[in-house]
Amino acid sequence: MVDVIMPALGMAQDTGKLLQWLKQPGDPVAVGDQLFEVETDKSVMEVEASEAGFLTQVSASDGDEVPVGHVIAVISATADNVVVAAAPKPAPVPDSVAEPQKTPVAPVAATVPAAAPMSSTGVSTGRVLASPKAKRLAKEQDLDLGALAQAGHPQPYHVSDLEVLRSLPVIGASPSGQTVILVATKQITARCPRQGSRDFIDWMETDGAITVVPTAIFASFAAGAFRAATEAALVVVQVSGPDKDDVFLRNPDYSRLSVPAPETDDDATFVLHDLSDSFLTSLRLGDTTLPTLSIGADGDSYAITFEFSSEHMVDDQAIAFVSGLARRLADPLHHLV
């Protein structure tokens, strides 16, 4: 058997606050498994098992302040001796207790604790409690854990909370000083061979005397892939390009490639930047007003970049959209026949 004790994580630390057990009594543990979390003055630390066995004889509960060096559990060879310490029973109350003399008390004004100081971006600058791994990943991914605190998400934070953080609106300030909310942009990139589309354009020209421009293919295939991924009834594509006027095409996947798709005044479903006839290969604009797709030529491949936010569509839909578009561009005949 091996004792599990409250470790000393600071020079002047007398006690540690057990935030939560990560293993339950009777659970098997391996060397290196995380047993529980301890809150110190500066952070949250995860304490690992030094021996393999079963967690037994747990004598401290979540939220307890435990003296440093105090045994709070045992790692046993078997789970037969699982004992959880019961909370101490309250002292018995005598049958008759003298009623204390009530003394008038002057009313005291209630005080409300001051809110944590705020940074210029509206994010709390108070202390943030998070596991070392969550802090490391947040730093690597340029994520501000303070935004979770500002949003009221309960601390301490773990790796799983980073996904919540990514979905939060980003609070900033406009040039006029007004607070604005910028929805976090997500991005998906893909590549597919250009040869399939080239062969298709040549085949249409040679066998059918029909001229098909890449922009028409992009708009048609993008609308079809978007409709398949989202089951949208109406798809309006705002087609843009360097040195070109924007046009809004209504359901271009319903039109023949040899016939221009009908233009419309309806609001766009997404923006399509055709970069295939320019030196640009991709765009990363960070604009979340509309989902934004760019298609550029990069050697023998098409470079596809799609920017969107959680307000536009869920991740699975966006992935299906980009994947479907890439498949259509790689093998046009397969999707048109």
Short mmCIF file of C-alpha atoms in Angstrom, two decimals:
data_model
loop_
_atom_site.label_atom_id
_atom_site.label_comp_id
_atom_site.label_asym_id
_atom_site.label_seq_id
_atom_site.Cartn_x
_atom_site.Cartn_y
_atom_site.Cartn_z
CA MET A 1 0.00 0.00 0.00
CA VAL A 2 1.11 3.55 -0.71
CA ASP A 3 -0.23 6.62 1.06
CA VAL A 4 -1.59 9.50 -1.00
CA ILE A 5 -0.75 12.75 0.76
CA MET A 6 -1.49 16.42 0.23
CA PRO A 7 1.70 17.69 -1.44
CA ALA A 8 3.51 20.94 -0.69
CA LEU A 9 3.40 22.93 -3.90
CA GLY A 10 4.70 26.22 -2.52
CA MET A 11 7.44 27.41 -0.21
CA ALA A 12 5.07 28.86 2.43
CA GLN A 13 2.15 26.51 1.90
CA ASP A 14 0.57 25.02 5.03
CA THR A 15 -2.60 23.63 3.45
CA GLY A 16 -3.89 22.78 0.02
CA LYS A 17 -7.44 22.98 -1.28
CA LEU A 18 -8.56 19.71 -2.87
CA LEU A 19 -10.62 20.97 -5.80
CA GLN A 20 -11.81 17.63 -7.08
CA TRP A 21 -10.94 13.96 -7.25
CA LEU A 22 -10.22 12.77 -10.78
CA LYS A 23 -10.49 9.13 -9.68
CA GLN A 24 -13.26 7.61 -7.59
CA PRO A 25 -12.86 5.21 -4.64
CA GLY A 26 -12.24 1.71 -5.98
CA ASP A 27 -11.03 2.92 -9.38
CA PRO A 28 -7.88 1.26 -10.74
CA VAL A 29 -4.95 3.62 -11.19
CA ALA A 30 -1.70 3.35 -13.10
CA VAL A 31 1.56 5.15 -12.51
CA GLY A 32 1.16 8.69 -13.84
CA ASP A 33 -2.65 8.73 -13.71
CA GLN A 34 -4.03 12.02 -12.43
CA LEU A 35 -5.62 11.46 -9.01
CA PHE A 36 -6.85 14.89 -7.91
CA GLU A 37 -6.47 18.64 -8.40
CA VAL A 38 -5.04 21.02 -5.84
CA GLU A 39 -5.49 24.79 -5.82
CA THR A 40 -2.48 26.85 -4.79
CA ASP A 41 -2.15 30.62 -4.54
CA LYS A 42 -1.24 30.89 -8.20
CA SER A 43 -2.62 27.95 -10.15
CA VAL A 44 -4.28 24.55 -10.18
CA MET A 45 -2.01 21.52 -10.12
CA GLU A 46 -2.84 17.94 -11.02
CA VAL A 47 -1.35 15.31 -8.68
CA GLU A 48 -0.36 11.99 -10.26
CA ALA A 49 -0.20 8.48 -8.87
CA SER A 50 3.29 7.25 -7.98
CA GLU A 51 2.22 3.59 -7.80
CA ALA A 52 -0.29 1.34 -9.54
CA GLY A 53 -3.21 -0.21 -7.72
CA PHE A 54 -6.68 0.83 -6.56
CA LEU A 55 -7.76 4.06 -4.91
CA THR A 56 -9.04 3.28 -1.40
CA GLN A 57 -9.55 4.82 2.04
CA VAL A 58 -10.37 8.28 0.68
CA SER A 59 -10.56 10.64 3.67
CA ALA A 60 -10.95 14.06 2.03
CA SER A 61 -13.73 15.46 -0.12
CA ASP A 62 -13.87 17.96 -2.96
CA GLY A 63 -13.41 21.47 -1.62
CA ASP A 64 -11.63 20.43 1.61
CA GLU A 65 -8.65 22.41 2.92
CA VAL A 66 -6.12 19.71 3.84
CA PRO A 67 -2.86 20.19 5.79
CA VAL A 68 0.28 19.55 3.78
CA GLY A 69 1.55 16.00 4.34
CA HIS A 70 -1.84 14.73 5.51
CA VAL A 71 -2.84 11.29 4.17
CA ILE A 72 -6.02 11.64 2.12
CA ALA A 73 -6.17 8.20 0.47
CA VAL A 74 -4.32 4.95 -0.06
CA ILE A 75 -3.35 3.11 -3.23
CA SER A 76 -3.94 -0.55 -2.41
CA ALA A 77 -3.15 -3.76 -4.23
CA THR A 78 -6.87 -4.62 -4.32
CA ALA A 79 -10.14 -2.74 -4.20
CA ASP A 80 -11.39 -4.78 -1.25
CA ASN A 81 -10.67 -2.08 1.32
CA VAL A 82 -12.60 0.81 -0.20
CA VAL A 83 -13.53 3.17 2.60
CA VAL A 84 -14.77 6.70 2.19
CA ALA A 85 -14.57 8.86 5.28
CA ALA A 86 -17.96 10.03 6.45
CA ALA A 87 -18.57 13.65 7.21
CA PRO A 88 -18.41 14.37 10.95
CA LYS A 89 -21.78 14.32 12.64
CA PRO A 90 -22.97 17.59 14.18
CA ALA A 91 -22.86 17.82 17.96
CA PRO A 92 -26.17 16.84 19.63
CA VAL A 93 -28.42 19.70 20.59
CA PRO A 94 -29.65 19.67 24.23
CA ASP A 95 -33.37 19.23 24.77
CA SER A 96 -33.68 22.64 26.35
CA VAL A 97 -31.45 25.52 25.50
CA ALA A 98 -31.77 28.84 27.22
CA GLU A 99 -32.99 31.51 24.86
CA PRO A 100 -30.19 34.06 24.63
CA GLN A 101 -31.06 37.62 25.49
CA LYS A 102 -31.64 39.49 22.27
CA THR A 103 -29.66 42.69 22.03
CA PRO A 104 -30.67 45.35 19.54
CA VAL A 105 -28.13 45.59 16.77
CA ALA A 106 -27.64 48.67 14.70
CA PRO A 107 -28.33 48.02 11.01
CA VAL A 108 -25.21 47.57 8.91
CA ALA A 109 -25.09 48.51 5.29
CA ALA A 110 -24.52 45.49 3.09
CA THR A 111 -21.33 45.59 1.07
CA VAL A 112 -21.00 44.18 -2.41
CA PRO A 113 -17.58 42.92 -3.45
CA ALA A 114 -16.09 44.91 -6.28
CA ALA A 115 -16.02 43.23 -9.64
CA ALA A 116 -12.73 41.91 -10.92
CA PRO A 117 -10.77 44.56 -12.82
CA MET A 118 -11.44 44.58 -16.52
CA SER A 119 -8.96 44.97 -19.34
CA SER A 120 -9.55 47.29 -22.27
CA THR A 121 -10.93 44.33 -24.22
CA GLY A 122 -13.62 43.62 -21.63
CA VAL A 123 -11.92 40.47 -20.28
CA SER A 124 -11.55 39.98 -16.55
CA THR A 125 -8.01 40.49 -15.32
CA GLY A 126 -8.64 38.61 -12.08
CA ARG A 127 -6.93 35.33 -11.22
CA VAL A 128 -7.76 32.44 -13.52
CA LEU A 129 -7.50 28.89 -12.23
CA ALA A 130 -6.65 26.28 -14.82
CA SER A 131 -4.77 23.02 -15.11
CA PRO A 132 -1.16 23.29 -16.35
CA LYS A 133 -2.05 21.47 -19.56
CA ALA A 134 -5.00 23.78 -20.25
CA LYS A 135 -2.78 26.82 -19.67
CA ARG A 136 -0.06 25.47 -21.95
CA LEU A 137 -2.47 24.65 -24.79
CA ALA A 138 -4.24 27.99 -24.41
CA LYS A 139 -0.92 29.81 -24.71
CA GLU A 140 0.13 27.74 -27.74
CA GLN A 141 -3.22 28.43 -29.47
CA ASP A 142 -3.31 32.12 -28.48
CA LEU A 143 -6.49 31.68 -26.42
CA ASP A 144 -7.39 33.91 -23.48
CA LEU A 145 -8.66 31.88 -20.53
CA GLY A 146 -9.85 35.13 -18.99
CA ALA A 147 -12.63 35.21 -21.58
CA LEU A 148 -14.11 32.09 -19.96
CA ALA A 149 -14.12 33.83 -16.59
CA GLN A 150 -15.74 36.90 -18.14
CA ALA A 151 -18.44 34.68 -19.67
CA GLY A 152 -19.18 33.18 -16.25
CA HIS A 153 -17.82 29.71 -17.07
CA PRO A 154 -16.98 27.98 -13.76
CA GLN A 155 -13.36 27.54 -12.76
CA PRO A 156 -10.98 25.73 -12.67
CA TYR A 157 -10.54 25.19 -16.39
CA HIS A 158 -9.44 21.99 -18.07
CA VAL A 159 -8.50 21.02 -21.62
CA SER A 160 -12.14 20.25 -22.42
CA ASP A 161 -13.04 23.88 -21.64
CA LEU A 162 -10.87 25.13 -24.50
CA GLU A 163 -13.53 24.06 -26.99
CA VAL A 164 -16.04 26.25 -25.12
CA LEU A 165 -13.51 29.09 -25.25
CA ARG A 166 -13.09 28.77 -29.02
CA SER A 167 -16.84 29.18 -29.52
CA LEU A 168 -17.14 32.34 -27.42
CA PRO A 169 -17.59 35.73 -29.09
CA VAL A 170 -14.48 37.90 -29.02
CA ILE A 171 -15.16 41.23 -27.32
CA GLY A 172 -13.32 44.24 -28.66
CA ALA A 173 -13.66 47.97 -29.13
CA SER A 174 -14.50 49.96 -32.23
CA PRO A 175 -12.49 53.09 -33.17
CA SER A 176 -15.27 55.17 -31.59
CA GLY A 177 -14.82 53.33 -28.28
CA GLN A 178 -18.04 51.33 -28.51
CA THR A 179 -17.97 47.69 -27.48
CA VAL A 180 -18.40 45.30 -30.39
CA ILE A 181 -18.63 41.51 -30.51
CA LEU A 182 -16.55 39.75 -33.13
CA VAL A 183 -17.55 36.14 -33.64
CA ALA A 184 -14.54 33.85 -33.78
CA THR A 185 -13.71 32.73 -37.30
CA LYS A 186 -13.01 29.10 -38.14
CA GLN A 187 -11.13 27.99 -41.22
CA ILE A 188 -10.93 24.84 -43.32
CA THR A 189 -8.44 24.37 -46.16
CA ALA A 190 -8.23 21.70 -48.84
CA ARG A 191 -6.45 20.88 -52.08
CA CYS A 192 -7.56 18.90 -55.07
CA PRO A 193 -6.03 18.23 -58.50
CA ARG A 194 -6.91 20.67 -61.31
CA GLN A 195 -6.56 18.14 -64.08
CA GLY A 196 -10.10 16.79 -63.80
CA SER A 197 -11.64 20.24 -64.29
CA ARG A 198 -9.22 21.03 -67.14
CA ASP A 199 -10.14 17.82 -68.93
CA PHE A 200 -13.83 18.56 -68.45
CA ILE A 201 -13.51 22.10 -69.89
CA ASP A 202 -11.53 20.75 -72.88
CA TRP A 203 -14.09 17.98 -73.45
CA MET A 204 -17.00 20.47 -73.43
CA GLU A 205 -15.14 22.67 -75.92
CA THR A 206 -14.05 19.85 -78.23
CA ASP A 207 -17.12 17.61 -78.29
CA GLY A 208 -19.89 20.11 -77.65
CA ALA A 209 -18.45 23.39 -78.87
CA ILE A 210 -19.47 24.77 -75.48
CA THR A 211 -17.25 27.21 -73.64
CA VAL A 212 -17.28 26.77 -69.88
CA VAL A 213 -15.35 29.16 -67.67
CA PRO A 214 -13.89 28.05 -64.32
CA THR A 215 -16.00 30.58 -62.41
CA ALA A 216 -19.21 28.89 -63.58
CA ILE A 217 -17.88 25.52 -62.46
CA PHE A 218 -16.83 26.90 -59.08
CA ALA A 219 -20.20 28.55 -58.44
CA SER A 220 -22.21 25.52 -59.55
CA PHE A 221 -20.16 22.95 -57.65
CA ALA A 222 -19.92 25.14 -54.52
CA ALA A 223 -23.70 25.66 -54.47
CA GLY A 224 -24.32 21.95 -54.94
CA ALA A 225 -21.87 20.99 -52.19
CA PHE A 226 -23.34 23.60 -49.83
CA ARG A 227 -26.89 22.40 -50.50
CA ALA A 228 -25.90 18.78 -49.90
CA ALA A 229 -24.15 19.65 -46.61
CA THR A 230 -26.83 21.95 -45.18
CA GLU A 231 -30.05 20.90 -47.01
CA ALA A 232 -30.61 24.57 -47.88
CA ALA A 233 -33.55 25.21 -50.22
CA LEU A 234 -32.09 28.42 -51.62
CA VAL A 235 -28.40 29.03 -52.26
CA VAL A 236 -27.29 32.47 -53.42
CA VAL A 237 -23.61 32.72 -54.29
CA GLN A 238 -21.92 36.12 -54.26
CA VAL A 239 -19.17 35.65 -56.86
CA SER A 240 -16.21 37.96 -56.48
CA GLY A 241 -12.75 38.18 -57.93
CA PRO A 242 -9.81 40.52 -58.44
CA ASP A 243 -10.78 43.39 -60.77
CA LYS A 244 -14.30 41.96 -61.20
CA ASP A 245 -17.70 43.29 -60.20
CA ASP A 246 -19.57 41.09 -57.73
CA VAL A 247 -22.57 39.17 -59.04
CA PHE A 248 -25.22 37.33 -57.01
CA LEU A 249 -26.22 34.00 -58.57
CA ARG A 250 -29.41 32.21 -57.52
CA ASN A 251 -29.12 28.42 -57.28
CA PRO A 252 -26.30 28.16 -59.85
CA ASP A 253 -26.20 24.38 -59.37
CA TYR A 254 -29.67 24.21 -60.96
CA SER A 255 -28.47 25.81 -64.23
CA ARG A 256 -26.56 24.22 -67.07
CA LEU A 257 -22.89 25.18 -67.09
CA SER A 258 -23.30 26.41 -70.65
CA VAL A 259 -26.02 28.86 -69.57
CA PRO A 260 -25.32 31.72 -67.13
CA ALA A 261 -27.05 31.24 -63.80
CA PRO A 262 -29.79 33.80 -63.07
CA GLU A 263 -28.70 36.86 -61.11
CA THR A 264 -30.72 37.97 -58.09
CA ASP A 265 -31.10 40.73 -55.54
CA ASP A 266 -31.48 38.21 -52.71
CA ASP A 267 -28.97 38.21 -49.87
CA ALA A 268 -25.96 35.98 -50.41
CA THR A 269 -25.67 32.62 -48.70
CA PHE A 270 -21.88 32.71 -48.95
CA VAL A 271 -19.15 34.59 -50.83
CA LEU A 272 -17.03 32.90 -53.49
CA HIS A 273 -13.70 34.50 -54.40
CA ASP A 274 -12.44 33.13 -57.72
CA LEU A 275 -8.66 33.59 -57.64
CA SER A 276 -7.85 31.08 -60.37
CA ASP A 277 -6.98 33.78 -62.90
CA SER A 278 -4.73 35.77 -60.55
CA PHE A 279 -1.46 35.42 -58.70
CA LEU A 280 -3.34 34.84 -55.44
CA THR A 281 -3.79 31.28 -54.20
CA SER A 282 -5.94 31.88 -51.12
CA LEU A 283 -7.57 34.54 -48.94
CA ARG A 284 -7.80 34.65 -45.17
CA LEU A 285 -9.85 37.73 -44.42
CA GLY A 286 -11.26 36.90 -41.00
CA ASP A 287 -14.62 38.35 -42.08
CA THR A 288 -17.48 36.51 -40.39
CA THR A 289 -20.33 38.53 -41.90
CA LEU A 290 -20.86 35.70 -44.37
CA PRO A 291 -19.22 32.33 -44.92
CA THR A 292 -16.37 33.02 -47.33
CA LEU A 293 -14.91 30.59 -49.84
CA SER A 294 -11.83 31.20 -51.96
CA ILE A 295 -10.53 28.99 -54.76
CA GLY A 296 -7.08 29.65 -56.21
CA ALA A 297 -4.74 27.86 -58.59
CA ASP A 298 -1.52 26.59 -57.03
CA GLY A 299 0.48 24.63 -59.56
CA ASP A 300 -1.46 21.51 -60.52
CA SER A 301 -3.86 21.91 -57.60
CA TYR A 302 -6.80 24.04 -56.58
CA ALA A 303 -6.31 25.60 -53.15
CA ILE A 304 -9.64 25.84 -51.30
CA THR A 305 -10.05 28.02 -48.19
CA PHE A 306 -13.33 28.31 -46.32
CA GLU A 307 -13.90 30.74 -43.45
CA PHE A 308 -17.03 30.56 -41.30
CA SER A 309 -18.27 30.93 -37.74
CA SER A 310 -20.51 28.90 -35.46
CA GLU A 311 -23.30 31.38 -36.26
CA HIS A 312 -23.25 30.27 -39.91
CA MET A 313 -23.10 26.49 -39.64
CA VAL A 314 -21.84 23.67 -37.47
CA ASP A 315 -18.39 22.19 -38.00
CA ASP A 316 -19.64 18.93 -39.52
CA GLN A 317 -21.58 20.85 -42.18
CA ALA A 318 -18.56 22.97 -43.05
CA ILE A 319 -16.33 19.91 -43.35
CA ALA A 320 -18.89 18.15 -45.55
CA PHE A 321 -19.20 21.28 -47.72
CA VAL A 322 -15.47 21.63 -48.38
CA SER A 323 -15.00 17.89 -48.89
CA GLY A 324 -17.92 17.75 -51.33
CA LEU A 325 -16.61 20.72 -53.29
CA ALA A 326 -13.12 19.22 -53.57
CA ARG A 327 -14.53 15.93 -54.83
CA ARG A 328 -16.62 17.71 -57.46
CA LEU A 329 -13.68 19.76 -58.72
CA ALA A 330 -11.42 16.72 -58.87
CA ASP A 331 -13.91 14.67 -60.92
CA PRO A 332 -16.57 16.89 -62.54
CA LEU A 333 -18.02 14.22 -64.86
CA HIS A 334 -18.75 11.88 -61.97
CA HIS A 335 -20.95 14.51 -60.30
CA LEU A 336 -22.64 15.79 -63.45
CA VAL A 337 -23.63 12.51 -65.02
#
